[in-house]
């Protein structure tokens, strides 16, 4: 997936002298990625659009301080993730009744259900109902694990790049990714096992 | 397929749960430990071969590996279909005062 690997290099020097053409190129190359990440983090198109705009405004205002030790796209992801997490924290502050134990996905990673739903026909795996469930299932991950999964598996960042974006160690990225993947596998198994039962009934 | 049986935990579902791993070169827990690296193609060849040998003879691990790969694939497909709507792209360019560059994208 990682289309930005093949992206044309944008001159950091041009960005830092606020060259509009260079900045427009940066936006063109990264806006789909940033929007997708924000949408999957927040589950709401309007919030995702706000985060997208904030990310590029902050990038434009702070490009002088960017030292080029990572790719610009990694830096943009970092701004977008931080903005998204900040918005999620604000949302939770407004929900005073929410229980701290709500995020319970930091348990073990042992598989709970062993059901082979890969044999389901493609139409079942990509039906509108399945896609809706797939979208909702990702919201059950903790914010930290969701961000890690999106960066690694949907955006295609390396473990090292994801660690830079999230400002955590590479081993922490691996642990979070494993938990996220296994939890999503269980969620999808819940859903597709029912479909499998109906298929074979 | 016996779903009632399948819904049980891996430990109880595994026919050889009491001698977990005795009939394989690697025990199942080693498969889990290396699952991420295996799926991401980051394991050395020898360990990769050991895991492939194991999952050929262990249906439970094979199902976990296959459903995990499928899970990731479904999220990748979902991600590929998510793009910034044109109206939102135009609003972004306006907000950034880059309207002049919209046509050049």
Short mmCIF file of N, CA, C and O in Angstrom, two decimals, chain A residues 1-113:
data_model
loop_
_atom_site.label_atom_id
_atom_site.label_comp_id
_atom_site.label_asym_id
_atom_site.label_seq_id
_atom_site.Cartn_x
_atom_site.Cartn_y
_atom_site.Cartn_z
N UNK A 1 0.83 -1.19 0.00
CA UNK A 1 0.00 0.00 0.00
C UNK A 1 0.87 1.24 0.00
O UNK A 1 0.85 2.04 -0.85
N UNK A 2 1.72 1.45 0.83
CA UNK A 2 2.60 2.59 1.03
C UNK A 2 2.99 3.33 -0.25
O UNK A 2 4.13 3.32 -0.67
N UNK A 3 2.03 4.04 -0.86
CA UNK A 3 2.29 4.69 -2.14
C UNK A 3 3.36 5.76 -1.99
O UNK A 3 4.04 6.11 -2.94
N UNK A 4 3.50 6.31 -0.77
CA UNK A 4 4.41 7.44 -0.62
C UNK A 4 5.88 7.04 -0.80
O UNK A 4 6.74 7.90 -0.92
N UNK A 5 6.17 5.73 -0.84
CA UNK A 5 7.54 5.29 -1.11
C UNK A 5 7.98 5.81 -2.48
O UNK A 5 9.12 6.23 -2.65
N UNK A 6 7.04 5.79 -3.43
CA UNK A 6 7.40 6.17 -4.78
C UNK A 6 7.14 7.64 -5.08
O UNK A 6 7.22 8.07 -6.21
N UNK A 7 6.79 8.37 -4.05
CA UNK A 7 6.46 9.76 -4.30
C UNK A 7 7.72 10.56 -4.67
O UNK A 7 8.81 10.27 -4.21
N UNK A 8 7.43 11.57 -5.46
CA UNK A 8 8.53 12.44 -5.87
C UNK A 8 9.04 13.21 -4.66
O UNK A 8 8.26 13.68 -3.83
N UNK A 9 10.33 13.32 -4.55
CA UNK A 9 10.93 14.02 -3.43
C UNK A 9 10.59 15.51 -3.49
O UNK A 9 10.68 16.14 -4.54
N UNK A 10 10.14 16.05 -2.36
CA UNK A 10 9.85 17.48 -2.30
C UNK A 10 11.00 18.14 -1.55
O UNK A 10 11.42 17.66 -0.49
N UNK A 11 11.48 19.23 -2.09
CA UNK A 11 12.62 19.90 -1.47
C UNK A 11 12.24 20.51 -0.12
O UNK A 11 11.31 21.32 -0.03
N UNK A 12 12.96 20.09 0.92
CA UNK A 12 12.70 20.65 2.26
C UNK A 12 13.03 22.14 2.28
O UNK A 12 12.33 22.94 2.92
N UNK A 13 14.06 22.48 1.52
CA UNK A 13 14.46 23.89 1.45
C UNK A 13 13.30 24.73 0.87
O UNK A 13 12.99 25.82 1.37
N UNK A 14 12.64 24.19 -0.17
CA UNK A 14 11.51 24.91 -0.77
C UNK A 14 10.36 25.04 0.22
O UNK A 14 9.72 26.09 0.33
N UNK A 15 10.11 23.97 0.96
CA UNK A 15 9.03 24.02 1.96
C UNK A 15 9.35 25.06 3.04
O UNK A 15 8.47 25.80 3.48
N UNK A 16 10.62 25.11 3.43
CA UNK A 16 10.98 26.00 4.54
C UNK A 16 11.01 27.47 4.12
O UNK A 16 10.89 28.34 4.98
N UNK A 17 11.13 27.72 2.82
CA UNK A 17 10.96 29.12 2.41
C UNK A 17 9.52 29.38 1.97
O UNK A 17 9.22 30.34 1.29
N UNK A 18 8.63 28.47 2.42
CA UNK A 18 7.18 28.61 2.23
C UNK A 18 6.79 28.72 0.76
O UNK A 18 5.89 29.49 0.40
N UNK A 19 7.48 27.95 -0.07
CA UNK A 19 7.16 27.90 -1.50
C UNK A 19 5.79 27.22 -1.67
O UNK A 19 5.61 26.07 -1.29
N UNK A 20 4.85 27.96 -2.21
CA UNK A 20 3.47 27.45 -2.29
C UNK A 20 3.34 26.23 -3.19
O UNK A 20 2.56 25.32 -2.90
N UNK A 21 4.08 26.22 -4.28
CA UNK A 21 4.00 25.07 -5.20
C UNK A 21 4.49 23.80 -4.51
O UNK A 21 3.90 22.72 -4.66
N UNK A 22 5.57 23.94 -3.74
CA UNK A 22 6.10 22.78 -3.02
C UNK A 22 5.10 22.32 -1.96
O UNK A 22 4.88 21.11 -1.77
N UNK A 23 4.49 23.29 -1.30
CA UNK A 23 3.53 22.92 -0.27
C UNK A 23 2.28 22.27 -0.88
O UNK A 23 1.76 21.30 -0.33
N UNK A 24 1.84 22.79 -2.03
CA UNK A 24 0.70 22.17 -2.72
C UNK A 24 1.01 20.73 -3.11
O UNK A 24 0.15 19.85 -3.02
N UNK A 25 2.26 20.50 -3.50
CA UNK A 25 2.69 19.14 -3.86
C UNK A 25 2.66 18.22 -2.62
O UNK A 25 2.22 17.08 -2.69
N UNK A 26 3.11 18.79 -1.50
CA UNK A 26 3.09 18.03 -0.24
C UNK A 26 1.65 17.65 0.12
O UNK A 26 1.39 16.50 0.52
N UNK A 27 0.75 18.58 -0.04
CA UNK A 27 -0.67 18.33 0.27
C UNK A 27 -1.22 17.26 -0.68
O UNK A 27 -1.88 16.31 -0.25
N UNK A 28 -0.91 17.42 -1.97
CA UNK A 28 -1.43 16.47 -2.97
C UNK A 28 -0.95 15.05 -2.68
O UNK A 28 -1.70 14.09 -2.82
N UNK A 29 0.29 14.92 -2.25
CA UNK A 29 0.86 13.58 -2.03
C UNK A 29 0.39 12.93 -0.73
O UNK A 29 0.42 11.71 -0.61
N UNK A 30 -0.02 13.75 0.23
CA UNK A 30 -0.27 13.19 1.56
C UNK A 30 -1.70 13.33 2.07
O UNK A 30 -2.03 12.74 3.10
N UNK A 31 -2.53 14.12 1.39
CA UNK A 31 -3.85 14.41 1.97
C UNK A 31 -4.74 13.17 2.07
O UNK A 31 -5.46 13.01 3.07
N UNK A 32 -4.69 12.27 1.09
CA UNK A 32 -5.50 11.05 1.19
C UNK A 32 -5.08 10.22 2.40
O UNK A 32 -5.93 9.70 3.13
N UNK A 33 -3.77 10.10 2.60
CA UNK A 33 -3.26 9.30 3.73
C UNK A 33 -3.68 9.88 5.07
O UNK A 33 -4.11 9.16 5.97
N UNK A 34 -3.52 11.21 5.19
CA UNK A 34 -3.83 11.86 6.47
C UNK A 34 -5.33 11.80 6.75
O UNK A 34 -5.75 11.52 7.88
N UNK A 35 -6.11 12.01 5.70
CA UNK A 35 -7.58 11.95 5.87
C UNK A 35 -8.01 10.54 6.29
O UNK A 35 -8.80 10.37 7.22
N UNK A 36 -7.48 9.55 5.61
CA UNK A 36 -7.84 8.16 5.93
C UNK A 36 -7.48 7.81 7.37
O UNK A 36 -8.26 7.22 8.10
N UNK A 37 -6.28 8.18 7.77
CA UNK A 37 -5.84 7.89 9.14
C UNK A 37 -6.78 8.57 10.14
O UNK A 37 -7.23 7.93 11.11
N UNK A 38 -7.09 9.84 9.91
CA UNK A 38 -7.95 10.58 10.84
C UNK A 38 -9.36 10.00 10.86
O UNK A 38 -9.99 9.86 11.92
N UNK A 39 -9.86 9.62 9.67
CA UNK A 39 -11.21 9.06 9.60
C UNK A 39 -11.30 7.75 10.37
O UNK A 39 -12.24 7.51 11.12
N UNK A 40 -10.28 6.90 10.20
CA UNK A 40 -10.31 5.60 10.90
C UNK A 40 -10.03 5.77 12.40
O UNK A 40 -10.46 4.96 13.20
N UNK A 41 -9.30 6.79 12.75
CA UNK A 41 -9.05 7.05 14.18
C UNK A 41 -10.31 7.57 14.85
O UNK A 41 -10.61 7.23 15.99
N UNK A 42 -11.04 8.46 14.15
CA UNK A 42 -12.12 9.20 14.78
C UNK A 42 -13.52 8.71 14.40
O UNK A 42 -14.48 8.97 15.11
N UNK A 43 -13.62 8.02 13.26
CA UNK A 43 -14.90 7.45 12.84
C UNK A 43 -15.91 8.48 12.38
O UNK A 43 -17.10 8.19 12.32
N UNK A 44 -15.46 9.69 12.08
CA UNK A 44 -16.39 10.76 11.72
C UNK A 44 -15.77 11.65 10.63
O UNK A 44 -14.71 12.24 10.85
N UNK A 45 -16.42 11.74 9.45
CA UNK A 45 -15.82 12.49 8.33
C UNK A 45 -15.55 13.96 8.64
O UNK A 45 -14.54 14.51 8.20
N UNK A 46 -16.46 14.60 9.39
CA UNK A 46 -16.25 16.02 9.69
C UNK A 46 -15.02 16.21 10.59
O UNK A 46 -14.19 17.10 10.35
N UNK A 47 -14.91 15.37 11.62
CA UNK A 47 -13.73 15.45 12.50
C UNK A 47 -12.45 15.15 11.71
O UNK A 47 -11.42 15.78 11.92
N UNK A 48 -12.56 14.17 10.80
CA UNK A 48 -11.38 13.81 10.00
C UNK A 48 -10.95 14.98 9.12
O UNK A 48 -9.75 15.26 8.97
N UNK A 49 -11.92 15.69 8.57
CA UNK A 49 -11.59 16.85 7.73
C UNK A 49 -10.95 17.96 8.57
O UNK A 49 -10.00 18.62 8.14
N UNK A 50 -11.47 18.16 9.78
CA UNK A 50 -10.88 19.17 10.68
C UNK A 50 -9.42 18.82 11.00
O UNK A 50 -8.54 19.67 10.98
N UNK A 51 -9.18 17.53 11.30
CA UNK A 51 -7.82 17.09 11.63
C UNK A 51 -6.90 17.26 10.42
O UNK A 51 -5.75 17.68 10.53
N UNK A 52 -7.43 16.94 9.24
CA UNK A 52 -6.66 17.09 8.00
C UNK A 52 -6.21 18.55 7.83
O UNK A 52 -5.04 18.83 7.57
N UNK A 53 -7.15 19.47 8.01
CA UNK A 53 -6.81 20.89 7.85
C UNK A 53 -5.81 21.33 8.92
O UNK A 53 -4.83 22.02 8.61
N UNK A 54 -6.06 20.93 10.16
CA UNK A 54 -5.17 21.32 11.26
C UNK A 54 -3.74 20.79 11.03
O UNK A 54 -2.75 21.45 11.33
N UNK A 55 -3.67 19.57 10.51
CA UNK A 55 -2.36 18.94 10.28
C UNK A 55 -1.54 19.77 9.30
O UNK A 55 -0.36 20.08 9.55
N UNK A 56 -2.15 20.17 8.19
CA UNK A 56 -1.38 20.92 7.19
C UNK A 56 -1.13 22.36 7.63
O UNK A 56 -0.07 22.94 7.31
N UNK A 57 -2.05 22.95 8.39
CA UNK A 57 -1.81 24.30 8.91
C UNK A 57 -0.61 24.26 9.88
O UNK A 57 0.30 25.08 9.81
N UNK A 58 -0.60 23.27 10.76
CA UNK A 58 0.52 23.15 11.71
C UNK A 58 1.82 22.86 10.96
O UNK A 58 2.88 23.38 11.32
N UNK A 59 1.74 22.00 9.95
CA UNK A 59 2.95 21.69 9.18
C UNK A 59 3.49 22.96 8.52
O UNK A 59 4.70 23.22 8.55
N UNK A 60 2.59 23.73 7.94
CA UNK A 60 3.00 24.95 7.25
C UNK A 60 3.62 25.94 8.24
O UNK A 60 4.67 26.54 7.97
N UNK A 61 3.01 26.06 9.42
CA UNK A 61 3.51 27.02 10.41
C UNK A 61 4.80 26.57 11.09
O UNK A 61 5.56 27.40 11.57
N UNK A 62 5.00 25.26 11.15
CA UNK A 62 6.15 24.74 11.93
C UNK A 62 7.24 24.10 11.08
O UNK A 62 8.14 23.47 11.62
N UNK A 63 7.16 24.26 9.77
CA UNK A 63 8.12 23.58 8.89
C UNK A 63 9.56 24.04 9.15
O UNK A 63 10.51 23.27 8.97
N UNK A 64 9.72 25.26 9.66
CA UNK A 64 11.07 25.75 9.99
C UNK A 64 11.74 24.87 11.04
O UNK A 64 12.96 24.72 11.05
N UNK A 65 10.93 24.34 11.96
CA UNK A 65 11.47 23.52 13.05
C UNK A 65 11.69 22.07 12.67
O UNK A 65 12.23 21.29 13.45
N UNK A 66 11.25 21.68 11.47
CA UNK A 66 11.43 20.29 11.02
C UNK A 66 12.86 20.10 10.54
O UNK A 66 13.31 20.78 9.62
N UNK A 67 13.56 19.16 11.18
CA UNK A 67 14.99 19.03 10.91
C UNK A 67 15.32 18.00 9.83
O UNK A 67 16.48 17.82 9.49
N UNK A 68 14.31 17.33 9.34
CA UNK A 68 14.56 16.39 8.25
C UNK A 68 15.17 15.07 8.68
O UNK A 68 15.74 14.34 7.87
N UNK A 69 15.05 14.76 9.99
CA UNK A 69 15.61 13.49 10.45
C UNK A 69 14.70 12.31 10.12
O UNK A 69 15.12 11.16 10.19
N UNK A 70 13.44 12.61 9.80
CA UNK A 70 12.53 11.57 9.29
C UNK A 70 11.93 12.09 7.99
O UNK A 70 12.17 13.24 7.61
N UNK A 71 11.16 11.23 7.32
CA UNK A 71 10.50 11.69 6.10
C UNK A 71 9.43 12.72 6.47
O UNK A 71 8.85 12.65 7.57
N UNK A 72 9.16 13.67 5.57
CA UNK A 72 8.11 14.66 5.86
C UNK A 72 6.78 13.95 6.09
O UNK A 72 6.00 14.36 6.97
N UNK A 73 6.52 12.88 5.33
CA UNK A 73 5.24 12.16 5.50
C UNK A 73 5.12 11.59 6.91
O UNK A 73 4.05 11.59 7.51
N UNK A 74 6.26 11.11 7.47
CA UNK A 74 6.24 10.58 8.84
C UNK A 74 5.90 11.69 9.83
O UNK A 74 5.12 11.50 10.77
N UNK A 75 6.48 12.88 9.58
CA UNK A 75 6.21 14.04 10.44
C UNK A 75 4.73 14.44 10.36
O UNK A 75 4.10 14.74 11.38
N UNK A 76 4.16 14.40 9.15
CA UNK A 76 2.74 14.72 8.99
C UNK A 76 1.86 13.72 9.74
O UNK A 76 0.89 14.10 10.40
N UNK A 77 2.21 12.43 9.61
CA UNK A 77 1.46 11.41 10.36
C UNK A 77 1.52 11.71 11.86
O UNK A 77 0.54 11.55 12.57
N UNK A 78 2.68 12.14 12.31
CA UNK A 78 2.85 12.39 13.74
C UNK A 78 1.93 13.54 14.20
O UNK A 78 1.29 13.44 15.24
N UNK A 79 1.89 14.60 13.40
CA UNK A 79 0.99 15.71 13.74
C UNK A 79 -0.46 15.21 13.76
O UNK A 79 -1.21 15.48 14.70
N UNK A 80 -0.83 14.46 12.73
CA UNK A 80 -2.23 14.00 12.60
C UNK A 80 -2.62 13.06 13.74
O UNK A 80 -3.73 13.14 14.27
N UNK A 81 -1.71 12.16 14.09
CA UNK A 81 -2.01 11.22 15.20
C UNK A 81 -2.17 12.00 16.50
O UNK A 81 -3.11 11.77 17.26
N UNK A 82 -1.27 12.94 16.75
CA UNK A 82 -1.36 13.71 18.00
C UNK A 82 -2.64 14.54 18.05
O UNK A 82 -3.29 14.62 19.09
N UNK A 83 -3.00 15.13 16.92
CA UNK A 83 -4.25 15.91 16.86
C UNK A 83 -5.46 14.99 17.10
O UNK A 83 -6.39 15.36 17.82
N UNK A 84 -5.43 13.81 16.49
CA UNK A 84 -6.54 12.87 16.65
C UNK A 84 -6.66 12.39 18.10
O UNK A 84 -7.76 12.34 18.66
N UNK A 85 -5.52 12.05 18.70
CA UNK A 85 -5.54 11.57 20.09
C UNK A 85 -6.02 12.67 21.02
O UNK A 85 -6.75 12.42 21.99
N UNK A 86 -5.62 13.90 20.72
CA UNK A 86 -6.04 15.04 21.54
C UNK A 86 -7.57 15.21 21.46
O UNK A 86 -8.24 15.42 22.48
N UNK A 87 -8.11 15.08 20.25
CA UNK A 87 -9.56 15.21 20.09
C UNK A 87 -10.29 14.06 20.81
O UNK A 87 -11.32 14.28 21.45
N UNK A 88 -9.72 12.87 20.72
CA UNK A 88 -10.35 11.72 21.39
C UNK A 88 -10.34 11.91 22.91
O UNK A 88 -11.30 11.56 23.59
N UNK A 89 -9.25 12.49 23.43
CA UNK A 89 -9.18 12.75 24.88
C UNK A 89 -10.26 13.76 25.28
O UNK A 89 -10.90 13.61 26.29
N UNK A 90 -10.43 14.79 24.45
CA UNK A 90 -11.46 15.80 24.74
C UNK A 90 -12.84 15.15 24.75
O UNK A 90 -13.67 15.44 25.60
N UNK A 91 -13.09 14.29 23.77
CA UNK A 91 -14.39 13.59 23.71
C UNK A 91 -14.63 12.81 24.99
O UNK A 91 -15.71 12.82 25.54
N UNK A 92 -13.58 12.13 25.46
CA UNK A 92 -13.73 11.28 26.65
C UNK A 92 -13.92 12.12 27.90
O UNK A 92 -14.64 11.74 28.81
N UNK A 93 -13.26 13.30 27.94
CA UNK A 93 -13.44 14.20 29.08
C UNK A 93 -14.89 14.64 29.19
O UNK A 93 -15.40 14.89 30.27
N UNK A 94 -15.54 14.73 28.03
CA UNK A 94 -16.94 15.15 28.02
C UNK A 94 -17.89 14.03 28.44
O UNK A 94 -19.04 14.27 28.75
N UNK A 95 -17.39 12.82 28.39
CA UNK A 95 -18.21 11.68 28.80
C UNK A 95 -17.79 11.29 30.22
O UNK A 95 -17.05 10.34 30.43
N UNK A 96 -18.27 12.03 31.20
CA UNK A 96 -17.79 11.84 32.57
C UNK A 96 -18.13 10.47 33.13
O UNK A 96 -17.49 9.99 34.05
N UNK A 97 -19.16 9.83 32.54
CA UNK A 97 -19.56 8.54 33.11
C UNK A 97 -18.73 7.37 32.56
O UNK A 97 -18.87 6.26 33.04
N UNK A 98 -17.88 7.68 31.60
CA UNK A 98 -17.14 6.57 30.98
C UNK A 98 -16.21 5.90 32.01
O UNK A 98 -15.60 6.58 32.84
N UNK A 99 -16.18 4.60 31.93
CA UNK A 99 -15.36 3.86 32.90
C UNK A 99 -13.95 3.70 32.36
O UNK A 99 -13.76 3.42 31.20
N UNK A 100 -12.98 3.87 33.24
CA UNK A 100 -11.59 3.76 32.80
C UNK A 100 -11.28 2.36 32.28
O UNK A 100 -10.38 2.16 31.48
N UNK A 101 -12.06 1.39 32.74
CA UNK A 101 -11.80 0.01 32.31
C UNK A 101 -12.42 -0.28 30.94
O UNK A 101 -12.39 -1.40 30.48
N UNK A 102 -12.99 0.75 30.33
CA UNK A 102 -13.65 0.57 29.03
C UNK A 102 -12.69 0.00 28.00
O UNK A 102 -13.06 -0.85 27.20
N UNK A 103 -11.46 0.48 28.04
CA UNK A 103 -10.48 -0.03 27.09
C UNK A 103 -9.84 -1.28 27.67
O UNK A 103 -8.98 -1.22 28.52
N UNK A 104 -10.33 -2.39 27.22
CA UNK A 104 -9.90 -3.64 27.85
C UNK A 104 -9.09 -4.50 26.91
O UNK A 104 -8.95 -5.68 27.13
N UNK A 105 -8.55 -3.93 25.87
CA UNK A 105 -7.90 -4.80 24.88
C UNK A 105 -6.42 -5.03 25.15
O UNK A 105 -5.70 -5.48 24.30
N UNK A 106 -5.98 -4.70 26.36
CA UNK A 106 -4.57 -4.92 26.65
C UNK A 106 -4.32 -6.28 27.31
O UNK A 106 -3.30 -6.50 27.94
N UNK A 107 -5.27 -7.17 27.17
CA UNK A 107 -5.11 -8.49 27.77
C UNK A 107 -4.18 -9.36 26.94
O UNK A 107 -3.40 -8.87 26.14
N UNK A 108 -4.30 -10.68 27.13
CA UNK A 108 -3.37 -11.54 26.41
C UNK A 108 -3.78 -11.66 24.94
O UNK A 108 -4.80 -11.13 24.51
N UNK A 109 -2.97 -12.33 24.18
CA UNK A 109 -3.21 -12.39 22.74
C UNK A 109 -3.57 -13.80 22.30
O UNK A 109 -3.54 -14.10 21.12
N UNK A 110 -3.92 -14.66 23.25
CA UNK A 110 -4.26 -16.03 22.87
C UNK A 110 -5.53 -16.04 22.04
O UNK A 110 -6.50 -15.37 22.36
N UNK A 111 -5.53 -16.80 20.95
CA UNK A 111 -6.75 -16.89 20.14
C UNK A 111 -7.86 -17.53 20.96
O UNK A 111 -7.64 -18.51 21.65
N UNK A 112 -9.04 -16.95 20.89
CA UNK A 112 -10.19 -17.47 21.65
C UNK A 112 -11.04 -18.37 20.74
O UNK A 112 -11.53 -19.40 21.17
N UNK A 113 -11.18 -17.97 19.51
CA UNK A 113 -12.03 -18.74 18.58
C UNK A 113 -11.21 -19.26 17.41
O UNK A 113 -10.49 -18.51 16.78
#
